[in-house]
Amino acid sequence: MTSLPTLYTADILYTGMGLPIRDGGVVVSGQTVAAAGPRAELRANYPQAQEVRAGRVISPPPVNAHTHLDMSLYEFQSLPYFEWIPQVVIAGRARRGLEGAQTGLEAIQRSGAAAMGDIVWHPEVMEWLLTHSQVPGVAYWEVLDPNPATAAQTFASTRERIEGWRELERPGGLRLGLSPHASHTVSHRLFRMLAEYAGAEGLPMQIHVLEHPSEAELFATGAGPLAESMARMVPGLSVADILGREPAQGLTAVSYLESLGVLQARPTLVHMVNVTSADIRAAAQAGCLVVTCPRSNRHLHCGTFPWAEYAAAGVEVALGTDSVASGETLDVHDEIGAAWTLHPGLDPRQVVRAAVKGGSRVVGGRVPLIRRGEVWNAAYLWPE
Ligand SMILES: [Zn+2]
């Protein structure tokens, strides 16, 4: 005797193709998908199916497109971004390392994320992740050096490290990437070298850009709380020294990166909260993907990501948790819930698509399809 098929239903169904639909369902027979589509249609076509309400979403699992696993032993703290960097990230740097990364990777696995984009600060963490992570995606080596005088030296040591790590990449594991930390913490000279190198080597890139309003102020006037904080952290180095040009009204981190030729290497831009409409157009034209971290942005007083404007411009958006120090948890499902709350005007289906398809595009993965004949996976039923 064969058992009856099951009709799983949810508020949102994303099959991995096109736009997610509302009030969808999937008919599963044994371990195989028999049909996926609008619930009412499936109900009519499969009257014998036993209906099981799955909850809010049926979809391939989401991707956590931006994390800092090696910061997982930090305590969560909410402060303005320009205070959070020195008081939390730098003050707590002894907590950053392999133990944090191992704790973080366990959390990622528990969350059910399909893949991740992780920013790596310690060489031993990079080596461990490349050889051990069962979660695929990209491990981006983070580079931070605002001093143009040391650009050549920093670039040479970066290249040497990358070349050494390349042989540790393995199928099913993480790929190597590069992350020039932020538009204001890497000198103009080093930015050009890193972007050119990443382009030539096919290394995916992530850059923190326009996270806090003070970053926009730094590029426009060279002043403000972030500029003051930078002056304390790197004394003797002016904003003009770092950028290789004077700050100016109308200059933004995005137009600056574009002028350096960095956007042309199609980096993934992380945060992008305090942007102009021209910045959004520039990102769209360059074909850059954008990652948003709604909880981290809120906790660091960054403002609200202009999601609808990105969607209108055709920019692919992805979701990331950032580190536990600003995002609280590494569970991308928590981030999806926060995105629904913090963007009440946005169609909730956009958030689901971003977390799955957008994230997959960032880390270069493939989204499994939920359609007739494919193998059913219980992980497609998202937790509430
Ligand atoms: Zn980050």
XYZ file of N, CA and C in Angstrom, residues 49-215:
501
model
N -4.470 14.406 -1.014
C -3.268 14.742 -0.241
C -3.629 15.207 1.166
N -2.797 14.793 2.119
C -2.988 15.241 3.505
C -2.324 16.594 3.671
N -3.093 17.572 4.102
C -2.550 18.937 4.174
C -1.861 19.178 5.512
N -0.633 19.686 5.432
C 0.132 20.028 6.639
C 0.567 21.475 6.526
N 0.131 22.274 7.477
C 0.513 23.691 7.470
C 1.968 23.790 7.945
N 2.870 24.281 7.032
C 4.292 24.316 7.362
C 4.684 25.584 8.108
N 3.935 26.657 7.915
C 4.284 27.905 8.580
C 4.430 29.029 7.590
N 5.384 29.894 7.838
C 5.463 31.110 7.029
C 6.116 30.879 5.662
N 7.181 30.065 5.629
C 7.935 29.970 4.374
C 8.291 28.527 4.011
N 8.106 28.189 2.740
C 8.715 26.996 2.146
C 9.661 27.509 1.065
N 10.919 27.122 1.171
C 11.933 27.639 0.236
C 13.222 26.863 0.449
N 14.099 26.846 -0.566
C 15.452 26.356 -0.295
C 16.044 27.189 0.851
N 16.989 26.629 1.625
C 17.523 27.343 2.789
C 18.224 28.655 2.410
N 18.199 29.620 3.326
C 18.825 30.923 3.063
C 20.348 30.881 3.212
N 20.976 31.932 2.721
C 22.433 32.078 2.810
C 22.743 33.234 3.766
N 23.723 33.043 4.617
C 24.206 34.141 5.464
C 25.378 34.786 4.729
N 25.085 35.885 4.025
C 26.051 36.419 3.053
C 27.150 37.284 3.658
N 27.017 37.627 4.947
C 28.079 38.449 5.564
C 28.173 38.170 7.061
N 29.271 37.543 7.453
C 29.482 37.233 8.873
C 30.936 37.510 9.232
N 31.187 37.522 10.533
C 32.574 37.563 11.045
C 32.634 36.467 12.109
N 32.819 35.220 11.671
C 32.783 34.100 12.623
C 33.840 34.227 13.713
N 35.018 34.775 13.351
C 36.102 34.805 14.352
C 35.832 35.813 15.483
N 34.709 36.551 15.404
C 34.324 37.465 16.489
C 33.238 36.868 17.385
N 33.036 35.541 17.296
C 31.891 34.934 17.988
C 32.045 34.856 19.498
N 33.224 35.169 20.045
C 33.359 35.208 21.509
C 33.166 36.623 22.055
N 32.939 37.575 21.193
C 32.650 38.944 21.645
C 31.267 38.971 22.296
N 31.081 39.971 23.174
C 29.734 40.184 23.681
C 29.036 41.201 22.803
N 27.736 41.012 22.673
C 26.937 41.942 21.884
C 26.891 43.309 22.569
N 27.092 44.354 21.788
C 26.970 45.695 22.344
C 26.428 46.667 21.299
N 25.452 47.467 21.719
C 24.859 48.455 20.827
C 25.442 49.827 21.148
N 26.121 50.427 20.161
C 26.763 51.747 20.302
C 26.792 52.379 18.912
N 26.912 53.717 18.829
C 27.109 54.290 17.488
C 28.362 53.690 16.838
N 28.290 53.427 15.548
C 29.366 52.751 14.805
C 30.757 53.284 15.130
N 30.921 54.633 15.127
C 32.261 55.206 15.313
C 32.775 55.000 16.737
N 31.906 54.710 17.697
C 32.358 54.366 19.060
C 32.523 52.861 19.198
N 31.688 52.123 18.494
C 31.681 50.659 18.579
C 33.017 50.083 18.058
N 33.565 50.673 16.972
C 34.832 50.168 16.407
C 35.943 50.203 17.475
N 36.261 51.375 18.069
C 37.344 51.356 19.073
C 36.947 50.663 20.382
N 35.709 50.876 20.854
C 35.347 50.393 22.195
C 34.993 48.903 22.232
N 34.569 48.367 21.109
C 34.187 46.945 21.095
C 35.174 46.134 20.242
N 35.287 46.453 18.970
C 36.095 45.625 18.053
C 37.570 45.648 18.459
N 38.115 46.855 18.617
C 39.549 46.951 18.913
C 39.831 46.592 20.372
N 39.017 47.084 21.285
C 39.239 46.785 22.715
C 39.142 45.283 22.987
N 38.311 44.566 22.219
C 38.104 43.139 22.483
C 38.922 42.223 21.598
N 39.947 42.761 20.929
C 40.614 41.970 19.871
C 41.264 40.688 20.367
N 41.552 40.602 21.687
C 42.132 39.357 22.211
C 41.122 38.205 22.120
N 39.833 38.533 21.996
C 38.792 37.489 21.885
C 38.626 36.990 20.466
N 39.299 37.662 19.542
C 39.113 37.313 18.144
C 40.071 36.188 17.785
N 39.597 35.146 17.143
C 40.518 34.089 16.749
C 39.827 32.766 16.491
N 40.622 31.702 16.553
C 40.178 30.376 16.138
C 39.014 29.849 16.973
N 39.091 30.040 18.299
C 38.013 29.528 19.150
C 36.685 30.198 18.786
N 36.751 31.487 18.536
C 35.551 32.217 18.109
C 35.019 31.672 16.789
N 35.930 31.433 15.843
C 35.516 30.936 14.525
C 34.859 29.561 14.644
N 35.406 28.703 15.526
C 34.826 27.368 15.700
C 33.432 27.472 16.316
N 33.294 28.337 17.335
C 31.986 28.569 17.944
C 31.010 29.112 16.897
N 31.495 30.027 16.086
C 30.660 30.648 15.058
C 30.210 29.656 14.006
N 31.130 28.801 13.563
C 30.769 27.837 12.519
C 29.701 26.860 13.024
N 29.807 26.473 14.305
C 28.762 25.608 14.882
C 27.398 26.307 14.835
N 27.405 27.595 15.148
C 26.142 28.359 15.127
C 25.577 28.435 13.703
N 26.454 28.611 12.738
C 26.004 28.664 11.331
C 25.386 27.322 10.938
N 26.033 26.238 11.344
C 25.502 24.908 11.000
C 24.145 24.670 11.655
N 24.027 25.058 12.942
C 22.744 24.910 13.638
C 21.646 25.723 12.963
N 22.007 26.873 12.407
C 20.999 27.771 11.814
C 20.427 27.203 10.514
N 21.125 26.245 9.921
C 20.647 25.659 8.671
C 20.957 26.496 7.441
N 21.865 27.452 7.564
C 22.235 28.268 6.395
C 22.850 27.375 5.324
N 22.489 27.663 4.057
C 22.987 26.841 2.947
C 24.444 27.148 2.658
N 24.854 28.381 2.929
C 26.222 28.823 2.623
C 26.470 30.112 3.382
N 27.730 30.561 3.337
C 28.045 31.811 4.043
C 29.133 32.599 3.317
N 29.139 33.898 3.606
C 30.235 34.764 3.200
C 30.875 35.261 4.483
N 32.074 34.760 4.784
C 32.693 35.074 6.081
C 33.934 35.934 5.899
N 34.048 36.969 6.729
C 35.219 37.844 6.707
C 36.214 37.309 7.737
N 37.461 37.081 7.297
C 38.454 36.413 8.158
C 39.623 37.358 8.454
N 39.966 37.459 9.728
C 41.007 38.390 10.159
C 42.312 37.678 10.517
N 42.222 36.454 11.077
C 43.435 35.761 11.518
C 43.868 34.678 10.524
N 45.151 34.605 10.195
C 45.625 33.578 9.257
C 45.271 32.162 9.706
N 45.375 31.869 11.003
C 45.072 30.502 11.461
C 43.590 30.174 11.273
N 42.742 31.205 11.345
C 41.308 30.988 11.124
C 41.068 30.654 9.641
N 41.752 31.378 8.765
C 41.596 31.111 7.329
C 42.010 29.676 7.014
N 43.136 29.276 7.550
C 43.621 27.925 7.276
C 42.633 26.870 7.785
N 42.121 27.101 8.975
C 41.181 26.147 9.577
C 39.866 26.091 8.786
N 39.353 27.263 8.414
C 38.084 27.283 7.667
C 38.221 26.603 6.308
N 39.329 26.903 5.605
C 39.498 26.311 4.274
C 39.625 24.793 4.352
N 40.216 24.294 5.416
C 40.431 22.847 5.508
C 39.286 22.125 6.233
N 38.477 22.831 7.046
C 37.484 22.154 7.881
C 36.020 22.472 7.595
N 35.713 23.662 7.064
C 34.299 24.050 6.996
C 33.503 23.127 6.071
N 32.398 22.606 6.600
C 31.468 21.819 5.788
C 30.430 22.730 5.149
N 30.404 23.982 5.601
C 29.478 24.952 5.016
C 30.196 25.610 3.837
N 29.607 25.558 2.642
C 30.268 26.192 1.494
C 30.100 27.712 1.498
N 30.701 28.347 0.529
C 30.605 29.802 0.421
C 31.967 30.397 0.175
N 32.185 31.594 0.726
C 33.453 32.288 0.514
C 34.025 32.742 1.843
N 35.338 32.547 2.037
C 36.069 33.108 3.175
C 36.923 34.248 2.628
N 36.559 35.456 3.004
C 37.232 36.651 2.466
C 38.348 37.081 3.415
N 39.554 37.130 2.920
C 40.680 37.598 3.728
C 40.589 39.114 3.869
N 40.546 39.581 5.111
C 40.346 41.008 5.357
C 41.670 41.757 5.383
N 41.703 42.863 4.651
C 42.910 43.686 4.575
C 42.567 45.092 5.050
N 43.377 45.612 5.965
C 43.132 46.946 6.507
C 44.475 47.660 6.617
N 44.643 48.721 5.860
C 45.853 49.541 5.948
C 45.585 50.898 5.299
N 45.312 51.910 6.132
C 44.979 53.231 5.578
C 46.195 54.022 5.097
N 47.402 53.543 5.402
C 48.595 54.334 5.094
C 49.125 54.042 3.679
N 49.059 55.030 2.783
C 49.521 54.767 1.405
C 51.007 54.423 1.341
N 51.776 54.850 2.337
C 53.227 54.596 2.308
C 53.540 53.101 2.435
N 52.634 52.342 3.049
C 52.893 50.908 3.234
C 52.054 50.034 2.284
N 51.427 50.664 1.297
C 50.520 49.930 0.397
C 51.229 48.777 -0.321
N 52.413 49.056 -0.870
C 53.102 48.031 -1.662
C 53.481 46.832 -0.794
N 53.928 47.142 0.410
C 54.338 46.099 1.348
C 53.127 45.245 1.785
N 52.029 45.921 2.116
C 50.819 45.200 2.535
C 50.273 44.363 1.375
N 50.338 44.926 0.173
C 49.857 44.165 -0.972
C 50.706 42.906 -1.194
N 52.025 43.049 -1.094
C 52.912 41.902 -1.326
C 52.642 40.790 -0.313
N 52.458 41.158 0.965
C 52.211 40.114 1.973
C 50.821 39.496 1.781
N 49.866 40.306 1.324
C 48.516 39.773 1.060
C 48.578 38.745 -0.071
N 49.293 39.101 -1.130
C 49.369 38.195 -2.275
C 50.056 36.882 -1.894
N 51.083 37.018 -1.097
C 51.813 35.816 -0.662
C 50.900 34.876 0.145
N 50.123 35.471 1.049
C 49.187 34.660 1.843
C 48.161 33.979 0.939
N 47.557 34.763 0.052
C 46.506 34.227 -0.828
C 47.058 33.064 -1.665
N 48.238 33.259 -2.206
C 48.823 32.201 -3.044
C 49.031 30.919 -2.233
N 49.437 31.081 -0.986
C 49.641 29.918 -0.116
C 48.334 29.204 0.211
N 47.255 29.977 0.359
C 45.970 29.379 0.760
C 45.217 28.746 -0.399
N 45.549 29.167 -1.618
C 44.791 28.684 -2.771
C 44.742 27.166 -2.843
N 45.840 26.519 -2.470
C 45.873 25.056 -2.573
C 45.038 24.368 -1.484
N 44.554 25.133 -0.505
C 43.715 24.541 0.544
C 42.238 24.510 0.145
N 41.867 25.214 -0.910
C 40.465 25.190 -1.351
C 40.101 23.772 -1.784
N 38.898 23.330 -1.417
C 38.495 21.966 -1.805
C 37.019 21.966 -2.194
N 36.608 21.005 -3.050
C 35.209 20.944 -3.491
C 34.271 20.803 -2.287
N 33.190 21.553 -2.295
C 32.220 21.483 -1.203
C 32.574 22.361 -0.032
N 33.810 22.891 -0.029
C 34.231 23.765 1.066
C 34.139 25.226 0.673
N 34.897 26.042 1.379
C 34.875 27.480 1.119
C 35.858 27.849 0.024
N 35.483 28.865 -0.753
C 36.411 29.438 -1.723
C 37.071 30.644 -1.077
N 38.217 30.992 -1.595
C 38.958 32.116 -1.058
C 38.454 33.412 -1.700
N 38.334 34.459 -0.872
C 37.971 35.776 -1.372
C 38.833 36.828 -0.697
N 38.583 38.074 -1.052
C 39.389 39.170 -0.535
C 38.454 40.268 -0.034
N 38.751 40.829 1.148
C 37.930 41.926 1.644
C 38.779 43.114 2.079
N 38.970 44.075 1.155
C 39.506 45.358 1.618
C 38.486 45.887 2.633
N 38.894 46.101 3.894
C 37.926 46.272 4.988
C 36.809 47.275 4.693
N 37.172 48.542 4.486
C 36.152 49.566 4.261
C 36.721 50.662 3.380
N 35.812 51.458 2.791
C 36.251 52.481 1.837
C 37.169 53.522 2.467
N 37.161 53.661 3.794
C 38.001 54.685 4.438
C 39.159 54.094 5.248
N 39.318 52.750 5.274
C 40.393 52.145 6.095
C 41.449 51.440 5.242
N 41.318 51.566 3.943
C 42.315 51.025 3.011
C 42.732 52.197 2.127
N 44.043 52.437 1.990
C 44.475 53.610 1.222
C 44.108 53.469 -0.252
N 44.039 54.609 -0.916
C 43.710 54.622 -2.349
C 44.673 53.746 -3.139
N 45.939 53.779 -2.757
C 46.936 52.988 -3.492
C 46.684 51.485 -3.337
N 46.465 51.100 -2.092
C 46.241 49.679 -1.816
C 44.936 49.193 -2.459
N 43.914 50.055 -2.434
C 42.635 49.691 -3.058
C 42.813 49.330 -4.531
N 43.567 50.170 -5.246
C 43.783 49.896 -6.677
C 44.482 48.550 -6.877
N 45.501 48.305 -6.057
C 46.269 47.054 -6.196
C 45.395 45.837 -5.885
N 44.623 45.928 -4.808
C 43.800 44.783 -4.402
C 42.708 44.497 -5.436
N 42.092 45.571 -5.948
C 40.995 45.379 -6.915
C 41.519 44.764 -8.202
N 42.679 45.235 -8.634
C 43.249 44.714 -9.873
C 43.617 43.236 -9.694
N 44.208 42.936 -8.565
C 44.620 41.564 -8.261
C 43.403 40.635 -8.168
N 42.376 41.089 -7.443
C 41.173 40.260 -7.281
C 40.531 39.994 -8.642
N 40.495 41.027 -9.490
C 39.919 40.867 -10.830
C 40.690 39.833 -11.640
N 42.012 39.948 -11.617
C 42.863 39.052 -12.412
C 42.809 37.618 -11.900
N 42.683 37.456 -10.581
C 42.701 36.114 -9.975
C 41.312 35.508 -9.814
N 40.281 36.268 -10.153
C 38.915 35.767 -9.970
C 38.549 35.573 -8.505
N 39.090 36.458 -7.645
C 38.761 36.374 -6.222
C 37.527 37.233 -5.939
N 36.449 36.640 -5.381
C 35.304 37.480 -5.014
C 35.705 38.458 -3.908
N 35.110 39.650 -3.933
C 35.447 40.686 -2.945
C 34.215 41.157 -2.183
N 34.425 41.495 -0.921
C 33.407 42.211 -0.144
C 34.075 43.428 0.479
N 33.357 44.559 0.475
C 33.858 45.791 1.087
C 32.739 46.401 1.944
N 33.068 46.813 3.180
C 32.100 47.560 3.996
C 32.014 48.989 3.445
N 30.820 49.419 3.080
C 30.661 50.739 2.469
C 29.441 51.473 3.040
N 29.646 52.726 3.414
C 28.569 53.631 3.847
C 27.622 52.991 4.861
N 28.264 52.467 5.901
C 27.509 51.825 6.972
C 26.806 52.901 7.826
N 27.563 53.890 8.290
C 27.050 54.901 9.224
C 27.054 56.287 8.552
N 26.141 57.190 8.968
C 26.125 58.541 8.369
C 27.477 59.255 8.482
N 28.240 58.951 9.537
C 29.529 59.635 9.714
C 30.527 59.286 8.602
N 30.283 58.164 7.921
C 31.161 57.789 6.816
C 30.884 58.693 5.610
